[in-house]
Structures are given as structure tokens and as C-alpha cells.
Amino acid sequence: MRDPNLPLIPYGKQLIDQSDVDAVVETLHGDYLTTGPSVEGFEEALCERTGAKFAIACANGTAALHLACLALELPKGFSGFTSPITFVASANCIEYCGGSTSFVDINPNSLCISIEDLERRCEEMRPDVVIPVHFAGIPAAPEKIQALASKFHFKIIEDAAHALGSTYSVDNQRYEVGQCAHSDMAILSFHPVKTITTGEGGAVTTNDPILAERLRRYRSHGITRNPELMKANHGPWYYEQIGLGFNYRITDLQCALGISQLQKLNSFIERRREIVARYNDAFSRLDSIITPPTPSGTMPCYHIYPIQIQGASRLEWYKELKAEGILTQVHYIPVHTQPYYVEKYGNQTGQFPHAEQYYSTCLSLPLFPAMEDEHVQRVINAVMKITEYVSS
Ligand SMILES: Cc1ncc(COP(=O)(O)O)c(C=O)c1O
């Protein structure tokens, strides 16, 4: 039985300090609650951090995916590919825009979309857009996907919801995820379990000024005040709605928090990496679990720590960890097996065997920068205890 005085350890949690609180309170006392200087300030800070030319902050990561897909202005019925091991939002944005969603199996050595499978699928059915997911913060080989994009002429939206702070190297050159060095756009999420938070929030980054203009326009109802895009101009109050957009704006309050959080990103990354190193040290020799991969050339800032349970029931592990006060989560139920996608596309179980095999054993252990050393040790001790128990 767990000592009832021991606190529950969640699988993820925000880290908010007094400077975050002060930043939000200061904004509350200011002139703008929404679409004011903090939104622009946050967008500039995101550009500075990622190295992308433009950042468009919005209501959440799902809205960012929707905006990115809209900004490509693809014809109805277009074809989009993504990974089955992701949150449903990565696929849903294709559906929102009237596209047809297909999946590409994962590579078990990266847990991201398999480049070989992607090439094979591109030969069968030319996609218009591919949405690779940097799962758990592991960069999904963007440069290889870009090489396939040149060959098969598709657009790339990186789903970097997990991967702010991750980097990867190509020919000894280091790239930030979100820099869009090998894609058209990248999206970020600032949900509380993500690397930084704005409560709810998201952003799209890009280096393309045309996409940036469309992203801003679709974020606000499809409205423009740009005289070059309008049919008329009745005066300084005038605007035109030239397409169908949404209210996907983010508030100044949220962006004040985002600016403050971004200033601490390096310390968040460092703490996440420290915890991952401690877990890896403790677990890498165990036969009972497989630890998350670090593909060569990648420097992930892990958003989650998904282990794969070997030779025992994942449900049993889940329950045993919960009995120790350690809350875990399963990332993810393969999206192609969700009833919506099965009913619409007739997807079959067994279609993406690596994704399905991974799902059958995966479990994410707690990982967040506010975790104290003693919490990390409690997780390690519990894993050791369960390993002994289930293998005896
Ligand atoms: C991979 C991935 N993409 C997109 C999203 C959507 O982000 P949000 O929750 O900010 O809408 C999430 C959220 O969990 C995610 O994990």
C-alpha cells in the first residue's frame, strides 16, 4: 500500500513561478487583454528562439494545425499523410480542410514516421501534404522528409507540439525544431503538459511570407485590411473578409505568460534532460522495459518518457505504478484505429504493425521540470520493484 502522505506524481505538469504570475497580473492592469503587445512580443520571442522568420500565435495547437492546413489552400479532397502514433489533432486538421487522411507506419527505432514507409506510400498515392510528428520530442528526420517532398512534390507541416527545444544535426549543422529549415511550417502547442505553457495556446512558425499572411488572416475570420488584397477601400475603418477563417486568436494574458515561460525554456530543457538521463541510467539494462530512443543526430527535449513493457501486462504496470502514487499515461492509441477513421476509411487492425505493436506495450512515466529528485527516485524505485515482482 502507498504511504497516503506521499504526494501523487502526475505524468506531466506545468512549472509556474512568481515571475509568470507577475507577468500575467501586469497585463491584467494594462490596456489590452487580447491581441495587444504581448501577442506580438511572444511571436517575436518565438522567432528568436526557433530561428523561424515568422511565428503566428493562436488559441491552441489544434488551431495551429488547422491554420497551417488552411494556409496551404489545397483543393477539396486533397491527400494528407501523418503518423498513427500521435494525438488525433494531427490527423483531424486534414479532415477539417476537406482532405483525405492516410497514415504511414512508425519506425520502431525513432517512434516517428518511417522514412522507408513514407517513400513506399508516396509511390502508391501522391500526398499533397505530410504531417510528421516529432513524437515525445524526438525529431522525425525532417531533412529526409524534405528530400522526399522534393521528389514527390508534397508540402510539409511539422507537428512539433512535443518538440519545442529539440534540435537535430545534418552534415554537422544544428537545427532547432520549429526553425522550418526542412519544412513549410511547424506547429507548437503550449498546453500545460508541454515544454512551455500559456494555459491553452499554440503557434505556427514558417519562413514563407505568403503563408504567414494567410495564417494571420485565417486566424481572424479570413479578414484583411491589406489594400492590395481588398476589392474596395471605404476608409480607415474598412476591412474585407476574403476567405473563410475562424476566431483562433490568443489573448495578451496568455502571451504574457508565454514570454515569461520562454525565458525559462533553457532551464526546463536542462531539467527534462537530467531526469531522462537518470531514468536511462537506471533502466537501460533492464529486460522488463525498452526506454525511449535517441536516434543519431538528434538532441530531443523529451516531452514524455514512453517506455515499452516487455513480457508483462501493461495494465498491470499501470495499476502497480498507480498503487505507488505514480500516474502514467498511454501515448497514443493509434489514430487509424479510432472509430471515426475506421468508419470513414475502412482502416483495418494490422495495417500499421509497428504502431500497433508499440501501442500494445507503451506507457509514459512522469516527466516534467517541476519534478523533485525524490520524485524521480520514487519512480525509479517503483519501476525496479515492479520489474522484480512481475518477473518473479
Ligand atoms: C502531437 C500533438 N499534436 C497536436 C496537439 C494539439 O495541441 P493542443 O492540445 O494545444 O490543441 C497535441 C496535444 O496534445 C499533440 O500531442
Tab-separated table of C-alpha atoms and ligand atoms in Angstrom:
chain	number	residue	atom	x	y	z
A	1	MET	CA	0.000	0.000	0.000
A	2	ARG	CA	1.194	3.510	-0.784
A	3	ASP	CA	2.003	5.771	2.130
A	4	PRO	CA	-1.021	8.155	1.953
A	5	ASN	CA	1.263	11.063	2.898
A	6	LEU	CA	3.298	10.645	-0.284
A	7	PRO	CA	2.012	13.031	-2.962
A	8	LEU	CA	0.677	11.669	-6.248
A	9	ILE	CA	3.123	12.202	-9.107
A	10	PRO	CA	1.333	13.158	-12.342
A	11	TYR	CA	2.798	12.181	-15.735
A	12	GLY	CA	3.219	15.855	-16.686
A	13	LYS	CA	2.657	19.275	-15.184
A	14	GLN	CA	3.419	22.952	-15.769
A	15	LEU	CA	6.051	24.872	-13.809
A	16	ILE	CA	4.755	28.345	-12.905
A	17	ASP	CA	6.820	30.700	-10.739
A	18	GLN	CA	6.277	34.207	-9.357
A	19	SER	CA	7.700	35.884	-12.477
A	20	ASP	CA	4.986	34.151	-14.557
A	21	VAL	CA	2.287	35.317	-12.144
A	22	ASP	CA	3.683	38.876	-12.189
A	23	ALA	CA	3.749	38.948	-15.992
A	24	VAL	CA	0.066	37.972	-16.224
A	25	VAL	CA	-1.009	40.371	-13.466
A	26	GLU	CA	0.856	43.242	-15.135
A	27	THR	CA	-1.010	42.540	-18.364
A	28	LEU	CA	-4.318	42.474	-16.476
A	29	HIS	CA	-3.597	46.023	-15.315
A	30	GLY	CA	-2.697	47.135	-18.849
A	31	ASP	CA	-4.792	48.324	-21.804
A	32	TYR	CA	-5.009	45.075	-23.731
A	33	LEU	CA	-6.397	41.735	-22.697
A	34	THR	CA	-6.355	40.281	-26.197
A	35	THR	CA	-4.365	40.971	-29.378
A	36	GLY	CA	-2.070	43.547	-27.831
A	37	PRO	CA	1.684	43.982	-27.460
A	38	SER	CA	2.218	40.666	-25.664
A	39	VAL	CA	0.954	38.685	-28.659
A	40	GLU	CA	3.497	40.406	-30.907
A	41	GLY	CA	6.151	40.118	-28.202
A	42	PHE	CA	5.535	36.387	-27.837
A	43	GLU	CA	5.634	35.894	-31.608
A	44	GLU	CA	8.944	37.771	-31.798
A	45	ALA	CA	10.362	35.724	-28.925
A	46	LEU	CA	9.295	32.505	-30.658
A	47	CYS	CA	11.053	33.629	-33.857
A	48	GLU	CA	14.168	34.475	-31.912
A	49	ARG	CA	14.138	31.137	-30.136
A	50	THR	CA	13.354	28.883	-33.101
A	51	GLY	CA	15.129	30.873	-35.804
A	52	ALA	CA	11.986	30.936	-37.985
A	53	LYS	CA	11.197	34.224	-39.762
A	54	PHE	CA	7.515	34.298	-38.753
A	55	ALA	CA	5.508	32.988	-35.813
A	56	ILE	CA	1.724	33.230	-35.626
A	57	ALA	CA	0.420	32.542	-32.128
A	58	CYS	CA	-3.107	31.169	-31.798
A	59	ALA	CA	-5.667	29.585	-29.486
A	60	ASN	CA	-4.130	26.095	-29.191
A	61	GLY	CA	-2.042	23.522	-31.048
A	62	THR	CA	-5.102	22.075	-32.775
A	63	ALA	CA	-5.997	25.534	-34.127
A	64	ALA	CA	-2.362	25.876	-35.253
A	65	LEU	CA	-2.648	22.610	-37.216
A	66	HIS	CA	-5.959	23.740	-38.731
A	67	LEU	CA	-4.500	27.134	-39.698
A	68	ALA	CA	-1.397	25.534	-41.212
A	69	CYS	CA	-3.516	23.200	-43.322
A	70	LEU	CA	-5.835	26.049	-44.392
A	71	ALA	CA	-2.860	28.234	-45.320
A	72	LEU	CA	-1.756	25.677	-47.929
A	73	GLU	CA	-5.081	26.342	-49.739
A	74	LEU	CA	-5.236	22.795	-51.071
A	75	PRO	CA	-8.152	21.681	-53.256
A	76	LYS	CA	-11.031	19.723	-51.660
A	77	GLY	CA	-10.283	16.017	-51.477
A	78	PHE	CA	-6.527	16.568	-51.143
A	79	SER	CA	-4.465	13.804	-49.645
A	80	GLY	CA	-2.673	14.140	-46.291
A	81	PHE	CA	-0.382	11.672	-44.506
A	82	THR	CA	0.527	11.563	-40.841
A	83	SER	CA	1.738	9.171	-38.170
A	84	PRO	CA	-0.703	6.846	-36.384
A	85	ILE	CA	1.190	7.384	-33.102
A	86	THR	CA	0.041	10.875	-32.302
A	87	PHE	CA	-2.800	12.806	-30.763
A	88	VAL	CA	-5.882	12.816	-33.024
A	89	ALA	CA	-5.396	16.532	-33.789
A	90	SER	CA	-2.506	15.770	-36.203
A	91	ALA	CA	-4.941	13.896	-38.458
A	92	ASN	CA	-8.097	15.904	-37.742
A	93	CYS	CA	-6.682	19.062	-39.336
A	94	ILE	CA	-6.642	17.250	-42.703
A	95	GLU	CA	-10.296	16.334	-42.172
A	96	TYR	CA	-11.264	19.906	-41.148
A	97	CYS	CA	-9.944	21.141	-44.509
A	98	GLY	CA	-11.843	18.561	-46.567
A	99	GLY	CA	-8.836	16.323	-47.157
A	100	SER	CA	-8.497	12.569	-47.097
A	101	THR	CA	-6.308	11.204	-44.279
A	102	SER	CA	-3.869	8.302	-44.667
A	103	PHE	CA	-1.294	7.046	-42.226
A	104	VAL	CA	2.315	5.909	-42.514
A	105	ASP	CA	3.698	3.369	-40.046
A	106	ILE	CA	6.305	4.368	-37.478
A	107	ASN	CA	9.920	3.325	-37.338
A	108	PRO	CA	10.345	1.444	-34.029
A	109	ASN	CA	13.836	2.960	-33.717
A	110	SER	CA	12.550	6.537	-33.711
A	111	LEU	CA	8.831	6.113	-32.862
A	112	CYS	CA	8.296	8.689	-35.633
A	113	ILE	CA	7.047	8.184	-39.178
A	114	SER	CA	9.164	5.607	-41.070
A	115	ILE	CA	11.002	7.263	-43.952
A	116	GLU	CA	11.075	3.996	-45.940
A	117	ASP	CA	7.342	3.515	-45.473
A	118	LEU	CA	6.690	7.131	-46.382
A	119	GLU	CA	8.574	6.695	-49.650
A	120	ARG	CA	6.664	3.492	-50.402
A	121	ARG	CA	3.313	5.133	-49.649
A	122	CYS	CA	4.236	8.150	-51.819
A	123	GLU	CA	4.841	5.799	-54.760
A	124	GLU	CA	1.315	4.361	-54.292
A	125	MET	CA	-0.581	7.583	-53.642
A	126	ARG	CA	0.924	11.045	-54.054
A	127	PRO	CA	0.167	13.059	-50.913
A	128	ASP	CA	-0.388	16.816	-51.084
A	129	VAL	CA	0.756	17.318	-47.506
A	130	VAL	CA	2.706	15.245	-44.989
A	131	ILE	CA	2.444	15.997	-41.269
A	132	PRO	CA	5.365	14.312	-39.497
A	133	VAL	CA	5.076	14.277	-35.703
A	134	HIS	CA	8.181	14.773	-33.554
A	135	PHE	CA	6.817	12.210	-31.138
A	136	ALA	CA	7.859	12.668	-27.481
A	137	GLY	CA	10.189	15.450	-28.693
A	138	ILE	CA	12.212	13.136	-30.979
A	139	PRO	CA	12.924	14.912	-34.293
A	140	ALA	CA	11.359	12.871	-37.111
A	141	ALA	CA	14.273	13.259	-39.607
A	142	PRO	CA	12.861	16.442	-41.226
A	143	GLU	CA	15.714	16.628	-43.749
A	144	LYS	CA	14.854	13.154	-45.093
A	145	ILE	CA	11.187	14.041	-45.338
A	146	GLN	CA	12.136	17.221	-47.191
A	147	ALA	CA	14.197	15.143	-49.662
A	148	LEU	CA	11.061	13.060	-50.353
A	149	ALA	CA	8.986	16.257	-50.660
A	150	SER	CA	11.315	17.423	-53.436
A	151	LYS	CA	10.871	14.097	-55.208
A	152	PHE	CA	7.094	13.716	-54.733
A	153	HIS	CA	6.080	17.392	-54.516
A	154	PHE	CA	4.227	17.492	-51.230
A	155	LYS	CA	4.088	20.190	-48.540
A	156	ILE	CA	5.330	19.584	-45.004
A	157	ILE	CA	3.731	20.726	-41.744
A	158	GLU	CA	5.858	19.557	-38.817
A	159	ASP	CA	3.746	18.696	-35.799
A	160	ALA	CA	6.202	19.945	-33.189
A	161	ALA	CA	3.638	20.075	-30.364
A	162	HIS	CA	6.023	17.898	-28.288
A	163	ALA	CA	9.298	19.255	-29.524
A	164	LEU	CA	9.983	22.882	-28.630
A	165	GLY	CA	13.644	22.879	-27.574
A	166	SER	CA	14.623	19.752	-29.538
A	167	THR	CA	17.410	20.014	-32.112
A	168	TYR	CA	18.865	17.806	-34.841
A	169	SER	CA	22.025	17.883	-36.924
A	170	VAL	CA	22.510	17.429	-40.632
A	171	ASP	CA	26.097	17.469	-42.002
A	172	ASN	CA	27.346	18.898	-38.698
A	173	GLN	CA	24.894	21.779	-38.875
A	174	ARG	CA	22.490	22.040	-35.911
A	175	TYR	CA	18.825	22.944	-36.483
A	176	GLU	CA	16.108	23.862	-34.000
A	177	VAL	CA	12.755	22.161	-34.334
A	178	GLY	CA	10.377	24.982	-35.304
A	179	GLN	CA	13.011	26.682	-37.451
A	180	CYS	CA	11.345	25.191	-40.564
A	181	ALA	CA	14.728	24.607	-42.195
A	182	HIS	CA	13.243	21.466	-43.789
A	183	SER	CA	9.509	22.190	-43.926
A	184	ASP	CA	6.890	24.717	-44.958
A	185	MET	CA	5.537	25.219	-41.460
A	186	ALA	CA	5.809	23.821	-37.952
A	187	ILE	CA	3.191	23.922	-35.208
A	188	LEU	CA	3.689	24.174	-31.458
A	189	SER	CA	1.353	23.597	-28.512
A	190	PHE	CA	1.502	25.366	-25.167
A	191	HIS	CA	-0.890	23.109	-23.274
A	192	PRO	CA	0.173	22.810	-19.584
A	193	VAL	CA	1.961	19.466	-20.025
A	194	LYS	CA	4.034	20.793	-22.936
A	195	THR	CA	7.558	22.248	-22.666
A	196	ILE	CA	6.271	25.777	-22.008
A	197	THR	CA	2.677	26.762	-21.341
A	198	THR	CA	0.218	29.564	-21.964
A	199	GLY	CA	-2.674	27.602	-20.414
A	200	GLU	CA	-4.133	26.790	-23.807
A	201	GLY	CA	-2.150	28.073	-26.767
A	202	GLY	CA	-0.332	27.263	-29.957
A	203	ALA	CA	1.692	28.760	-32.770
A	204	VAL	CA	2.660	28.163	-36.366
A	205	THR	CA	6.186	29.040	-37.496
A	206	THR	CA	7.250	29.497	-41.104
A	207	ASN	CA	9.845	31.242	-43.254
A	208	ASP	CA	7.356	31.971	-46.042
A	209	PRO	CA	5.796	35.479	-46.010
A	210	ILE	CA	2.810	34.365	-48.126
A	211	LEU	CA	1.955	31.577	-45.681
A	212	ALA	CA	2.470	33.954	-42.738
A	213	GLU	CA	-0.023	36.440	-44.209
A	214	ARG	CA	-2.588	33.673	-44.786
A	215	LEU	CA	-2.074	32.256	-41.278
A	216	ARG	CA	-2.785	35.668	-39.733
A	217	ARG	CA	-5.813	36.143	-41.956
A	218	TYR	CA	-7.337	32.709	-41.241
A	219	ARG	CA	-6.671	33.246	-37.526
A	220	SER	CA	-9.085	36.169	-37.639
A	221	HIS	CA	-12.151	35.193	-39.713
A	222	GLY	CA	-10.437	35.473	-43.115
A	223	ILE	CA	-10.420	39.257	-42.705
A	224	THR	CA	-7.759	41.508	-44.241
A	225	ARG	CA	-7.006	45.229	-44.136
A	226	ASN	CA	-4.277	44.916	-46.754
A	227	PRO	CA	-5.263	47.310	-49.619
A	228	GLU	CA	-3.521	45.041	-52.122
A	229	LEU	CA	-5.865	42.171	-51.242
A	230	MET	CA	-9.125	44.160	-50.949
A	231	LYS	CA	-11.585	44.859	-53.733
A	232	ALA	CA	-12.554	48.292	-52.336
A	233	ASN	CA	-11.492	50.693	-49.602
A	234	HIS	CA	-14.179	52.851	-47.991
A	235	GLY	CA	-11.942	54.457	-45.378
A	236	PRO	CA	-9.707	53.766	-42.396
A	237	TRP	CA	-12.383	51.561	-40.734
A	238	TYR	CA	-12.664	49.312	-43.753
A	239	TYR	CA	-11.792	45.621	-43.905
A	240	GLU	CA	-12.828	42.760	-46.145
A	241	GLN	CA	-13.415	39.102	-45.473
A	242	ILE	CA	-11.788	37.455	-48.467
A	243	GLY	CA	-11.898	33.844	-47.271
A	244	LEU	CA	-13.491	31.757	-44.521
A	245	GLY	CA	-11.423	31.942	-41.351
A	246	PHE	CA	-12.005	31.493	-37.627
A	247	ASN	CA	-11.523	33.249	-34.331
A	248	TYR	CA	-8.362	31.387	-33.343
A	249	ARG	CA	-6.797	34.386	-31.590
A	250	ILE	CA	-4.775	34.014	-28.421
A	251	THR	CA	-5.000	36.573	-25.610
A	252	ASP	CA	-2.419	39.047	-24.352
A	253	LEU	CA	-2.740	37.408	-20.933
A	254	GLN	CA	-1.695	34.051	-22.361
A	255	CYS	CA	1.131	35.565	-24.373
A	256	ALA	CA	2.475	37.453	-21.334
A	257	LEU	CA	2.735	34.045	-19.679
A	258	GLY	CA	4.287	32.618	-22.849
A	259	ILE	CA	7.015	35.304	-22.944
A	260	SER	CA	7.819	34.664	-19.297
A	261	GLN	CA	7.877	30.876	-19.796
A	262	LEU	CA	10.058	31.134	-22.895
A	263	GLN	CA	12.700	32.952	-20.853
A	264	LYS	CA	12.966	29.794	-18.741
A	265	LEU	CA	12.969	27.346	-21.630
A	266	ASN	CA	16.675	26.509	-21.308
A	267	SER	CA	16.290	25.549	-17.661
A	268	PHE	CA	13.189	23.472	-18.494
A	269	ILE	CA	15.112	21.640	-21.225
A	270	GLU	CA	18.040	21.045	-18.907
A	271	ARG	CA	15.835	19.622	-16.140
A	272	ARG	CA	13.937	17.374	-18.568
A	273	ARG	CA	17.242	16.060	-19.923
A	274	GLU	CA	18.585	15.468	-16.395
A	275	ILE	CA	15.537	13.395	-15.476
A	276	VAL	CA	15.716	11.439	-18.732
A	277	ALA	CA	19.431	10.735	-18.086
A	278	ARG	CA	18.597	9.437	-14.594
A	279	TYR	CA	15.830	7.208	-15.947
A	280	ASN	CA	18.049	5.950	-18.774
A	281	ASP	CA	20.873	5.164	-16.331
A	282	ALA	CA	18.548	3.235	-14.072
A	283	PHE	CA	16.549	1.417	-16.742
A	284	SER	CA	18.773	0.805	-19.734
A	285	ARG	CA	19.972	-2.609	-18.506
A	286	LEU	CA	16.515	-3.875	-17.546
A	287	ASP	CA	14.906	-6.570	-19.700
A	288	SER	CA	11.472	-5.590	-18.424
A	289	ILE	CA	11.255	-2.342	-20.381
A	290	ILE	CA	12.542	-0.609	-23.506
A	291	THR	CA	13.483	3.028	-22.912
A	292	PRO	CA	12.711	5.768	-25.479
A	293	PRO	CA	15.144	6.007	-28.403
A	294	THR	CA	17.561	8.832	-29.203
A	295	PRO	CA	18.184	8.473	-32.964
A	296	SER	CA	21.665	9.564	-34.028
A	297	GLY	CA	21.906	13.243	-34.951
A	298	THR	CA	19.008	14.174	-32.661
A	299	MET	CA	19.063	16.092	-29.361
A	300	PRO	CA	15.499	15.659	-28.155
A	301	CYS	CA	13.975	17.733	-25.428
A	302	TYR	CA	11.748	14.859	-24.307
A	303	HIS	CA	8.179	15.925	-23.674
A	304	ILE	CA	7.226	12.485	-22.342
A	305	TYR	CA	9.178	9.367	-21.329
A	306	PRO	CA	7.382	6.482	-23.047
A	307	ILE	CA	8.666	3.044	-22.027
A	308	GLN	CA	7.655	-0.225	-23.675
A	309	ILE	CA	6.771	-3.023	-21.259
A	310	GLN	CA	8.331	-6.356	-22.147
A	311	GLY	CA	6.849	-9.745	-21.222
A	312	ALA	CA	4.229	-8.456	-18.786
A	313	SER	CA	0.873	-6.753	-18.872
A	314	ARG	CA	0.922	-3.003	-19.419
A	315	LEU	CA	-2.335	-2.764	-17.483
A	316	GLU	CA	-0.666	-4.472	-14.524
A	317	TRP	CA	2.223	-1.988	-14.673
A	318	TYR	CA	-0.239	0.895	-14.907
A	319	LYS	CA	-2.115	-0.338	-11.811
A	320	GLU	CA	1.045	-1.120	-9.836
A	321	LEU	CA	2.500	2.311	-10.543
A	322	LYS	CA	-0.800	3.925	-9.578
A	323	ALA	CA	-0.736	1.978	-6.302
A	324	GLU	CA	2.667	3.621	-5.689
A	325	GLY	CA	1.119	7.049	-6.328
A	326	ILE	CA	2.690	7.333	-9.775
A	327	LEU	CA	0.312	8.338	-12.547
A	328	THR	CA	1.151	7.263	-16.072
A	329	GLN	CA	-0.470	7.748	-19.468
A	330	VAL	CA	-0.618	5.883	-22.774
A	331	HIS	CA	0.663	7.901	-25.752
A	332	TYR	CA	-1.129	7.044	-28.054
A	333	ILE	CA	-3.993	4.863	-29.205
A	334	PRO	CA	-3.131	4.564	-32.932
A	335	VAL	CA	-5.285	7.135	-34.696
A	336	HIS	CA	-6.129	4.853	-37.648
A	337	THR	CA	-7.972	2.568	-35.181
A	338	GLN	CA	-10.188	5.354	-33.836
A	339	PRO	CA	-13.824	4.621	-34.793
A	340	TYR	CA	-14.123	7.857	-36.801
A	341	TYR	CA	-11.194	6.859	-39.044
A	342	VAL	CA	-12.220	3.188	-39.227
A	343	GLU	CA	-15.762	4.086	-40.264
A	344	LYS	CA	-14.686	6.706	-42.780
A	345	TYR	CA	-11.736	4.900	-44.406
A	346	GLY	CA	-12.278	1.229	-43.558
A	347	ASN	CA	-8.897	1.050	-41.796
A	348	GLN	CA	-8.029	-2.423	-40.560
A	349	THR	CA	-6.231	-3.552	-37.450
A	350	GLY	CA	-2.846	-4.874	-38.541
A	351	GLN	CA	-2.451	-2.196	-41.214
A	352	PHE	CA	0.368	-0.400	-39.375
A	353	PRO	CA	2.014	-3.196	-37.374
A	354	HIS	CA	4.840	-1.192	-35.774
A	355	ALA	CA	2.414	1.430	-34.494
A	356	GLU	CA	0.049	-1.220	-33.164
A	357	GLN	CA	2.850	-3.230	-31.551
A	358	TYR	CA	4.201	-0.087	-29.911
A	359	TYR	CA	0.742	0.864	-28.629
A	360	SER	CA	0.243	-2.571	-27.059
A	361	THR	CA	3.173	-2.041	-24.657
A	362	CYS	CA	3.757	1.710	-24.239
A	363	LEU	CA	3.379	3.643	-21.004
A	364	SER	CA	4.626	7.183	-20.293
A	365	LEU	CA	6.349	7.680	-16.934
A	366	PRO	CA	6.225	11.078	-15.197
A	367	LEU	CA	8.469	13.722	-16.754
A	368	PHE	CA	8.200	17.427	-16.031
A	369	PRO	CA	10.683	20.094	-14.903
A	370	ALA	CA	8.981	20.630	-11.528
A	371	MET	CA	9.762	17.001	-10.577
A	372	GLU	CA	11.963	16.917	-7.495
A	373	ASP	CA	14.886	14.480	-7.303
A	374	GLU	CA	12.969	12.480	-4.706
A	375	HIS	CA	10.031	12.114	-7.137
A	376	VAL	CA	12.400	10.845	-9.804
A	377	GLN	CA	13.827	8.368	-7.285
A	378	ARG	CA	10.328	7.218	-6.315
A	379	VAL	CA	9.581	6.447	-9.974
A	380	ILE	CA	12.899	4.587	-10.342
A	381	ASN	CA	12.299	2.583	-7.149
A	382	ALA	CA	8.777	1.696	-8.251
A	383	VAL	CA	9.975	0.524	-11.679
A	384	MET	CA	12.648	-1.646	-10.013
A	385	LYS	CA	10.120	-3.091	-7.583
A	386	ILE	CA	7.580	-3.893	-10.301
A	387	THR	CA	10.282	-5.390	-12.510
A	388	GLU	CA	11.193	-7.823	-9.723
A	389	TYR	CA	7.585	-8.541	-8.891
A	390	VAL	CA	6.395	-9.206	-12.451
A	391	SER	CA	9.411	-11.296	-13.395
A	392	SER	CA	9.325	-13.496	-10.272
B	1	LIG	C1	1.239	15.670	-31.200
B	1	LIG	C2	0.188	16.668	-30.859
B	1	LIG	N1	-0.279	17.472	-31.822
B	1	LIG	C3	-1.217	18.394	-31.572
B	1	LIG	C4	-1.748	18.567	-30.318
B	1	LIG	C5	-2.823	19.573	-30.087
B	1	LIG	O1	-2.418	20.583	-29.221
B	1	LIG	P1	-3.476	21.359	-28.296
B	1	LIG	O2	-3.835	20.466	-27.156
B	1	LIG	O3	-2.712	22.575	-27.860
B	1	LIG	O4	-4.650	21.693	-29.149
B	1	LIG	C6	-1.303	17.758	-29.278
B	1	LIG	C7	-1.846	17.922	-27.922
B	1	LIG	O5	-1.721	17.140	-27.038
B	1	LIG	C8	-0.305	16.779	-29.550
B	1	LIG	O6	0.154	15.977	-28.582
